[in-house]
PDB file of C-alpha atoms in Angstrom:
ATOM      1  CA  GLY I  28       0.809  24.534  -1.640  1.00 83.00           C
ATOM      2  CA  ILE I  29      -0.243  22.869  -5.002  1.00 88.00           C
ATOM      3  CA  GLN I  30      -4.065  21.321  -4.665  1.00 92.00           C
ATOM      4  CA  VAL I  31      -4.641  17.454  -5.361  1.00 96.00           C
ATOM      5  CA  GLU I  32      -8.551  17.056  -5.756  1.00 97.00           C
ATOM      6  CA  GLN I  33      -9.056  12.652  -6.652  1.00 98.00           C
ATOM      7  CA  SER I  34     -12.687  11.269  -7.788  1.00 98.00           C
ATOM      8  CA  PRO I  35     -14.536   9.067  -6.418  1.00 98.00           C
ATOM      9  CA  PRO I  36     -12.857   8.702  -3.745  1.00 97.00           C
ATOM     10  CA  ASP I  37     -14.455   4.685  -3.564  1.00 97.00           C
ATOM     11  CA  LEU I  38     -14.953   3.246  -6.430  1.00 97.00           C
ATOM     12  CA  ILE I  39     -16.419  -0.755  -6.542  1.00 97.00           C
ATOM     13  CA  LEU I  40     -16.508  -2.926  -9.682  1.00 96.00           C
ATOM     14  CA  GLN I  41     -17.390  -5.597 -10.577  1.00 97.00           C
ATOM     15  CA  GLU I  42     -14.835  -7.886 -12.583  1.00 97.00           C
ATOM     16  CA  GLY I  43     -15.056  -6.916 -16.120  1.00 97.00           C
ATOM     17  CA  ALA I  44     -16.308  -3.831 -16.121  1.00 98.00           C
ATOM     18  CA  ASN I  45     -14.521  -0.575 -17.017  1.00 97.00           C
ATOM     19  CA  SER I  46     -13.814   2.936 -15.226  1.00 97.00           C
ATOM     20  CA  THR I  47     -11.877   6.245 -14.567  1.00 98.00           C
ATOM     21  CA  LEU I  48     -10.224   7.925 -12.325  1.00 98.00           C
ATOM     22  CA  ARG I  49      -9.527  11.490 -11.481  1.00 98.00           C
ATOM     23  CA  CYS I  50      -7.329  13.529 -10.308  1.00 98.00           C
ATOM     24  CA  ASN I  51      -7.298  17.621 -10.840  1.00 98.00           C
ATOM     25  CA  PHE I  52      -4.980  19.850  -9.618  1.00 96.00           C
ATOM     26  CA  SER I  53      -5.414  23.484  -8.797  1.00 94.00           C
ATOM     27  CA  ASP I  54      -1.745  25.104 -10.732  1.00 91.00           C
ATOM     28  CA  SER I  55       0.585  23.990 -13.561  1.00 90.00           C
ATOM     29  CA  VAL I  56       3.175  21.003 -13.340  1.00 89.00           C
ATOM     30  CA  ASN I  57       6.142  19.856 -14.280  1.00 85.00           C
ATOM     31  CA  ASN I  58       5.539  16.170 -13.057  1.00 89.00           C
ATOM     32  CA  LEU I  59       2.243  14.002 -12.793  1.00 94.00           C
ATOM     33  CA  GLN I  60       2.550  10.061 -11.211  1.00 94.00           C
ATOM     34  CA  TRP I  61      -0.189   6.951 -10.980  1.00 97.00           C
ATOM     35  CA  PHE I  62       0.516   4.874  -8.178  1.00 96.00           C
ATOM     36  CA  HIS I  63      -0.943   1.479  -7.473  1.00 97.00           C
ATOM     37  CA  GLN I  64      -0.721   0.176  -3.210  1.00 95.00           C
ATOM     38  CA  ASN I  65      -1.359  -3.370  -2.855  1.00 90.00           C
ATOM     39  CA  PRO I  66      -3.273  -4.606  -0.390  1.00 85.00           C
ATOM     40  CA  TRP I  67       0.383  -4.618   0.808  1.00 84.00           C
ATOM     41  CA  GLY I  68       1.382  -1.232   0.970  1.00 87.00           C
ATOM     42  CA  GLN I  69       3.523  -1.551  -1.921  1.00 88.00           C
ATOM     43  CA  LEU I  70       2.874   1.396  -3.880  1.00 91.00           C
ATOM     44  CA  ILE I  71       3.968   0.891  -8.293  1.00 91.00           C
ATOM     45  CA  ASN I  72       4.283   3.663 -10.403  1.00 91.00           C
ATOM     46  CA  LEU I  73       2.230   2.702 -13.214  1.00 95.00           C
ATOM     47  CA  PHE I  74       2.763   5.743 -15.413  1.00 94.00           C
ATOM     48  CA  TYR I  75       4.449   8.568 -15.469  1.00 91.00           C
ATOM     49  CA  ILE I  76       2.056  11.361 -17.498  1.00 93.00           C
ATOM     50  CA  PRO I  77       3.207  15.411 -16.841  1.00 91.00           C
ATOM     51  CA  SER I  78       1.334  15.559 -20.344  1.00 92.00           C
ATOM     52  CA  GLY I  79      -0.492  13.213 -23.348  1.00 95.00           C
ATOM     53  CA  THR I  80      -1.574   9.642 -23.284  1.00 97.00           C
ATOM     54  CA  LYS I  81       0.418   6.982 -22.273  1.00 96.00           C
ATOM     55  CA  GLN I  82      -1.181   3.131 -22.767  1.00 97.00           C
ATOM     56  CA  ASN I  83       0.474  -0.023 -20.819  1.00 95.00           C
ATOM     57  CA  GLY I  84      -2.099  -3.243 -21.333  1.00 97.00           C
ATOM     58  CA  ARG I  85      -5.301  -2.779 -19.553  1.00 97.00           C
ATOM     59  CA  LEU I  86      -3.938   1.142 -18.405  1.00 98.00           C
ATOM     60  CA  SER I  87      -3.941   4.208 -19.481  1.00 98.00           C
ATOM     61  CA  ALA I  88      -3.518   7.510 -18.400  1.00 98.00           C
ATOM     62  CA  THR I  89      -4.212  11.027 -20.309  1.00 98.00           C
ATOM     63  CA  THR I  90      -3.788  14.043 -18.982  1.00 97.00           C
ATOM     64  CA  VAL I  91      -3.918  17.709 -20.414  1.00 97.00           C
ATOM     65  CA  ALA I  92      -2.017  20.030 -18.555  1.00 93.00           C
ATOM     66  CA  THR I  93      -3.366  23.858 -19.907  1.00 94.00           C
ATOM     67  CA  GLU I  94      -6.942  21.923 -18.309  1.00 96.00           C
ATOM     68  CA  ARG I  95      -4.945  20.899 -15.082  1.00 96.00           C
ATOM     69  CA  TYR I  96      -6.288  16.953 -14.596  1.00 97.00           C
ATOM     70  CA  SER I  97      -5.373  13.877 -15.719  1.00 98.00           C
ATOM     71  CA  LEU I  98      -7.749  10.792 -16.290  1.00 98.00           C
ATOM     72  CA  LEU I  99      -7.198   7.080 -15.157  1.00 98.00           C
ATOM     73  CA  TYR I 100      -8.721   4.670 -17.503  1.00 98.00           C
ATOM     74  CA  ILE I 101      -8.867   0.976 -16.512  1.00 97.00           C
ATOM     75  CA  SER I 102     -10.437  -1.939 -18.685  1.00 97.00           C
ATOM     76  CA  SER I 103     -12.031  -5.105 -17.965  1.00 97.00           C
ATOM     77  CA  SER I 104     -10.867  -4.423 -14.375  1.00 97.00           C
ATOM     78  CA  GLN I 105      -9.539  -7.933 -12.594  1.00 97.00           C
ATOM     79  CA  THR I 106      -9.456  -8.423  -8.604  1.00 96.00           C
ATOM     80  CA  THR I 107      -6.071  -8.021  -8.384  1.00 95.00           C
ATOM     81  CA  ASP I 108      -6.244  -4.255  -9.795  1.00 96.00           C
ATOM     82  CA  SER I 109      -7.422  -3.795  -6.084  1.00 96.00           C
ATOM     83  CA  GLY I 110      -6.146  -1.167  -3.771  1.00 96.00           C
ATOM     84  CA  VAL I 111      -6.139   2.390  -4.287  1.00 97.00           C
ATOM     85  CA  TYR I 112      -4.790   4.548  -6.782  1.00 98.00           C
ATOM     86  CA  PHE I 113      -2.928   7.533  -5.826  1.00 98.00           C
ATOM     87  CA  CYS I 114      -2.523  10.436  -8.409  1.00 97.00           C
ATOM     88  CA  ALA I 115       1.295  12.855  -7.088  1.00 95.00           C
ATOM     89  CA  VAL I 116       2.617  15.618  -9.105  1.00 93.00           C
ATOM     90  CA  THR I 117       5.159  18.034  -9.199  1.00 88.00           C
ATOM     91  CA  HIS I 118       4.476  22.024  -9.155  1.00 84.00           C
ATOM     92  CA  THR I 119       6.710  23.059 -11.599  1.00 79.00           C
ATOM     93  CA  GLY I 120      10.165  24.748 -10.738  1.00 76.00           C
ATOM     94  CA  GLY I 121       9.728  22.518  -7.372  1.00 75.00           C
ATOM     95  CA  PHE I 122      10.912  19.348  -6.845  1.00 75.00           C
ATOM     96  CA  LYS I 123       8.468  18.077  -4.096  1.00 82.00           C
ATOM     97  CA  THR I 124       6.011  15.649  -4.851  1.00 87.00           C
ATOM     98  CA  ILE I 125       2.663  15.873  -4.027  1.00 91.00           C
ATOM     99  CA  PHE I 126      -0.201  13.246  -3.656  1.00 95.00           C
ATOM    100  CA  GLY I 127      -3.427  13.004  -3.848  1.00 97.00           C
ATOM    101  CA  ALA I 128      -6.083  11.622  -0.955  1.00 97.00           C
ATOM    102  CA  GLY I 129      -5.983   8.971  -3.753  1.00 97.00           C
ATOM    103  CA  THR I 130      -9.012   6.425  -5.383  1.00 98.00           C
ATOM    104  CA  ARG I 131      -9.887   3.354  -2.837  1.00 97.00           C
ATOM    105  CA  LEU I 132     -10.860   0.628  -6.097  1.00 97.00           C
ATOM    106  CA  PHE I 133     -12.188  -2.510  -5.342  1.00 96.00           C
ATOM    107  CA  VAL I 134     -12.947  -5.446  -8.165  1.00 97.00           C
ATOM    108  CA  LYS I 135     -15.649  -8.264  -6.927  1.00 96.00           C
ATOM    109  CA  ALA I 136     -15.033 -11.262  -8.173  1.00 95.00           C
TER     110      ALA I 136
ATOM    111  CA  SER B  18      14.125   2.215 -12.594  1.00 76.00           C
ATOM    112  CA  ALA B  19      15.973   1.926  -9.041  1.00 84.00           C
ATOM    113  CA  VAL B  20      15.719  -0.625  -5.960  1.00 91.00           C
ATOM    114  CA  ILE B  21      14.940   0.484  -2.754  1.00 94.00           C
ATOM    115  CA  SER B  22      15.028  -1.732   0.813  1.00 96.00           C
ATOM    116  CA  GLN B  23      13.902  -0.452   3.989  1.00 97.00           C
ATOM    117  CA  LYS B  24      15.041  -2.216   7.464  1.00 97.00           C
ATOM    118  CA  PRO B  25      12.847  -2.763   8.953  1.00 97.00           C
ATOM    119  CA  SER B  26       9.625  -3.757   7.488  1.00 95.00           C
ATOM    120  CA  ARG B  27       7.340  -3.366  10.231  1.00 96.00           C
ATOM    121  CA  ASP B  28       8.528  -3.369  13.959  1.00 97.00           C
ATOM    122  CA  ILE B  29       6.005  -3.207  17.074  1.00 97.00           C
ATOM    123  CA  CYS B  30       7.391  -0.288  19.858  1.00 97.00           C
ATOM    124  CA  GLN B  31       6.485   1.276  23.533  1.00 97.00           C
ATOM    125  CA  ARG B  32       5.833   4.653  23.832  1.00 97.00           C
ATOM    126  CA  GLY B  33       8.957   7.189  24.509  1.00 97.00           C
ATOM    127  CA  THR B  34      11.861   4.302  22.841  1.00 97.00           C
ATOM    128  CA  SER B  35      13.430   5.441  19.456  1.00 98.00           C
ATOM    129  CA  LEU B  36      13.040   3.587  16.274  1.00 98.00           C
ATOM    130  CA  THR B  37      15.349   4.125  13.300  1.00 98.00           C
ATOM    131  CA  ILE B  38      15.135   3.101   9.347  1.00 98.00           C
ATOM    132  CA  GLN B  39      17.510   2.174   7.003  1.00 98.00           C
ATOM    133  CA  CYS B  40      17.022   3.007   2.862  1.00 97.00           C
ATOM    134  CA  GLN B  41      19.040   1.522   0.612  1.00 97.00           C
ATOM    135  CA  VAL B  42      18.900   2.291  -2.702  1.00 95.00           C
ATOM    136  CA  ASP B  43      20.802   0.100  -5.909  1.00 94.00           C
ATOM    137  CA  SER B  44      22.111   3.299  -7.594  1.00 91.00           C
ATOM    138  CA  GLN B  45      23.899   6.661  -6.272  1.00 90.00           C
ATOM    139  CA  VAL B  46      20.401   9.323  -6.306  1.00 87.00           C
ATOM    140  CA  THR B  47      21.124  13.222  -5.554  1.00 84.00           C
ATOM    141  CA  MET B  48      18.030  13.244  -3.397  1.00 84.00           C
ATOM    142  CA  MET B  49      16.249  11.262  -1.182  1.00 91.00           C
ATOM    143  CA  PHE B  50      12.326  11.351   0.492  1.00 93.00           C
ATOM    144  CA  TRP B  51      10.342  10.516   3.285  1.00 97.00           C
ATOM    145  CA  TYR B  52       6.595  10.203   3.770  1.00 96.00           C
ATOM    146  CA  ARG B  53       4.805   9.322   6.443  1.00 97.00           C
ATOM    147  CA  GLN B  54       0.951   7.225   5.673  1.00 97.00           C
ATOM    148  CA  GLN B  55      -1.097   7.077   8.771  1.00 96.00           C
ATOM    149  CA  PRO B  56      -3.883   4.611   8.416  1.00 93.00           C
ATOM    150  CA  GLY B  57      -6.119   4.296   6.056  1.00 91.00           C
ATOM    151  CA  GLN B  58      -4.434   8.148   4.557  1.00 94.00           C
ATOM    152  CA  SER B  59      -3.233   9.263   1.782  1.00 96.00           C
ATOM    153  CA  LEU B  60       1.226   9.609   2.066  1.00 96.00           C
ATOM    154  CA  THR B  61       2.436  12.760   3.395  1.00 95.00           C
ATOM    155  CA  LEU B  62       6.347  14.457   2.855  1.00 94.00           C
ATOM    156  CA  ILE B  63       8.238  15.084   6.484  1.00 96.00           C
ATOM    157  CA  ALA B  64      11.350  16.080   4.165  1.00 95.00           C
ATOM    158  CA  THR B  65      14.007  15.502   1.873  1.00 92.00           C
ATOM    159  CA  ALA B  66      17.279  14.652   2.331  1.00 91.00           C
ATOM    160  CA  ASN B  67      20.556  15.831   0.195  1.00 85.00           C
ATOM    161  CA  GLN B  68      23.875  14.107   0.980  1.00 82.00           C
ATOM    162  CA  GLY B  69      25.871  16.083   2.310  1.00 80.00           C
ATOM    163  CA  SER B  70      23.975  18.734   4.088  1.00 82.00           C
ATOM    164  CA  GLU B  71      20.360  18.837   6.162  1.00 87.00           C
ATOM    165  CA  ALA B  72      16.890  17.404   5.270  1.00 91.00           C
ATOM    166  CA  THR B  73      15.041  19.968   4.410  1.00 92.00           C
ATOM    167  CA  TYR B  74      11.567  19.198   6.937  1.00 95.00           C
ATOM    168  CA  GLU B  75       7.837  20.187   5.829  1.00 93.00           C
ATOM    169  CA  SER B  76       5.644  22.220   7.704  1.00 92.00           C
ATOM    170  CA  GLY B  77       4.604  19.831  10.586  1.00 94.00           C
ATOM    171  CA  PHE B  78       7.852  17.586  10.944  1.00 96.00           C
ATOM    172  CA  VAL B  79      10.786  18.802  12.512  1.00 96.00           C
ATOM    173  CA  ILE B  80      14.095  18.066  13.372  1.00 96.00           C
ATOM    174  CA  ASP B  81      14.099  17.001  16.601  1.00 97.00           C
ATOM    175  CA  LYS B  82      11.688  13.742  16.337  1.00 97.00           C
ATOM    176  CA  PHE B  83      12.520  13.048  12.588  1.00 97.00           C
ATOM    177  CA  PRO B  84      16.281  13.071  12.648  1.00 97.00           C
ATOM    178  CA  ILE B  85      17.560  12.113   9.009  1.00 96.00           C
ATOM    179  CA  SER B  86      20.929  11.371   8.269  1.00 94.00           C
ATOM    180  CA  ARG B  87      22.350  10.732   4.523  1.00 93.00           C
ATOM    181  CA  PRO B  88      26.139  10.055   5.241  1.00 92.00           C
ATOM    182  CA  ASN B  89      25.896   8.940   1.190  1.00 91.00           C
ATOM    183  CA  LEU B  90      24.145   9.124  -2.254  1.00 91.00           C
ATOM    184  CA  THR B  91      22.800   5.451  -1.789  1.00 94.00           C
ATOM    185  CA  PHE B  92      22.300   5.791   1.930  1.00 95.00           C
ATOM    186  CA  SER B  93      19.794   7.451   4.622  1.00 96.00           C
ATOM    187  CA  THR B  94      17.710   6.885   8.132  1.00 97.00           C
ATOM    188  CA  LEU B  95      15.006   8.411   9.739  1.00 98.00           C
ATOM    189  CA  THR B  96      14.691   7.833  13.020  1.00 98.00           C
ATOM    190  CA  VAL B  97      11.047   8.451  14.759  1.00 98.00           C
ATOM    191  CA  SER B  98      12.272  10.322  18.560  1.00 98.00           C
ATOM    192  CA  ASN B  99      10.014   9.914  21.566  1.00 97.00           C
ATOM    193  CA  MET B 100       7.413   7.603  20.111  1.00 97.00           C
ATOM    194  CA  SER B 101       3.556   8.308  20.769  1.00 97.00           C
ATOM    195  CA  PRO B 102       0.392   5.788  19.960  1.00 97.00           C
ATOM    196  CA  GLU B 103      -0.321   8.954  16.496  1.00 96.00           C
ATOM    197  CA  ASP B 104       3.515   7.650  15.213  1.00 97.00           C
ATOM    198  CA  SER B 105       1.683   4.710  13.910  1.00 97.00           C
ATOM    199  CA  SER B 106       2.119   4.344  10.340  1.00 97.00           C
ATOM    200  CA  ILE B 107       3.716   3.131   7.645  1.00 96.00           C
ATOM    201  CA  TYR B 108       6.335   5.104   7.112  1.00 97.00           C
ATOM    202  CA  LEU B 109       7.971   5.582   3.229  1.00 96.00           C
ATOM    203  CA  CYS B 110      11.849   6.080   1.574  1.00 96.00           C
ATOM    204  CA  SER B 111      11.052   7.461  -2.428  1.00 93.00           C
ATOM    205  CA  VAL B 112      13.847   8.792  -4.278  1.00 89.00           C
ATOM    206  CA  GLY B 113      13.443  10.009  -8.068  1.00 79.00           C
ATOM    207  CA  GLU B 114      15.595   8.937 -11.093  1.00 68.00           C
ATOM    208  CA  ASP B 115      16.999  11.608 -14.106  1.00 58.00           C
ATOM    209  CA  ARG B 116      19.781  13.385 -11.492  1.00 47.00           C
ATOM    210  CA  GLY B 117      17.906  12.912  -8.079  1.00 43.00           C
ATOM    211  CA  LEU B 118      14.973  14.894  -9.116  1.00 45.00           C
ATOM    212  CA  ALA B 119      10.820  13.626  -8.445  1.00 46.00           C
ATOM    213  CA  ASP B 120      10.829  13.116 -12.182  1.00 67.00           C
ATOM    214  CA  THR B 121       9.490   8.743 -12.157  1.00 77.00           C
ATOM    215  CA  GLN B 122      10.027   8.303  -8.362  1.00 83.00           C
ATOM    216  CA  TYR B 123      10.461   4.967  -6.611  1.00 88.00           C
ATOM    217  CA  PHE B 124       9.860   4.098  -3.330  1.00 92.00           C
ATOM    218  CA  GLY B 125      10.413   1.402  -0.443  1.00 93.00           C
ATOM    219  CA  PRO B 126       8.845  -1.066   0.520  1.00 94.00           C
ATOM    220  CA  GLY B 127       7.691   0.615   4.024  1.00 95.00           C
ATOM    221  CA  THR B 128       8.118   0.407   7.405  1.00 96.00           C
ATOM    222  CA  ARG B 129       5.155  -0.387   9.157  1.00 96.00           C
ATOM    223  CA  LEU B 130       5.465   1.414  13.098  1.00 97.00           C
ATOM    224  CA  THR B 131       2.874   0.316  15.656  1.00 97.00           C
ATOM    225  CA  VAL B 132       3.506   2.218  18.963  1.00 97.00           C
ATOM    226  CA  LEU B 133       2.242   0.821  21.998  1.00 96.00           C
TER     227      LEU B 133
END
């Protein structure tokens, strides 16, 4: 099956810093999503981005489908950004969403 | 976006018992998905539940252990049977937008299960 690798596995930032999270996938996809899981366990869909670039406030994401990777940018990080960021993909022709292992982010005040 | 609720939100159960988790969606969806998230781990798909047919289970998950019902287009249940401490996890229900396909995917708040 398709493999999804995220890096870095863990990240500690000082409040106000910027960061880039990466997601590599092993095969073509028709769907790629970024999720944030807050410390209480709730999963929030940040972006649906099978290709191209999107921005939402301090967050933006870029997917280069031909090179099989996606990046999530967090600018001016805040303590509320802490949690786990997951990349999840759906293989082309499939309907199951497969999750990466996640990047655990802690933003210090 | 779909609004998903789950019951119970958390439970503590004894070894050998069973727990049924309910998932309710505020709109009709073709496919519903059940995931497990073990402590400190990522999400693993347990099964896909279609209305009117048997659920499709992923490798490593079997119907006897995780029976699923899907009586209509807005509701599903997952039962964790004959529980052991290894079943302690968060169980999440999920639906996709756009005719039930996994385009933009939404998750319920999860059921946090602890097995003693």
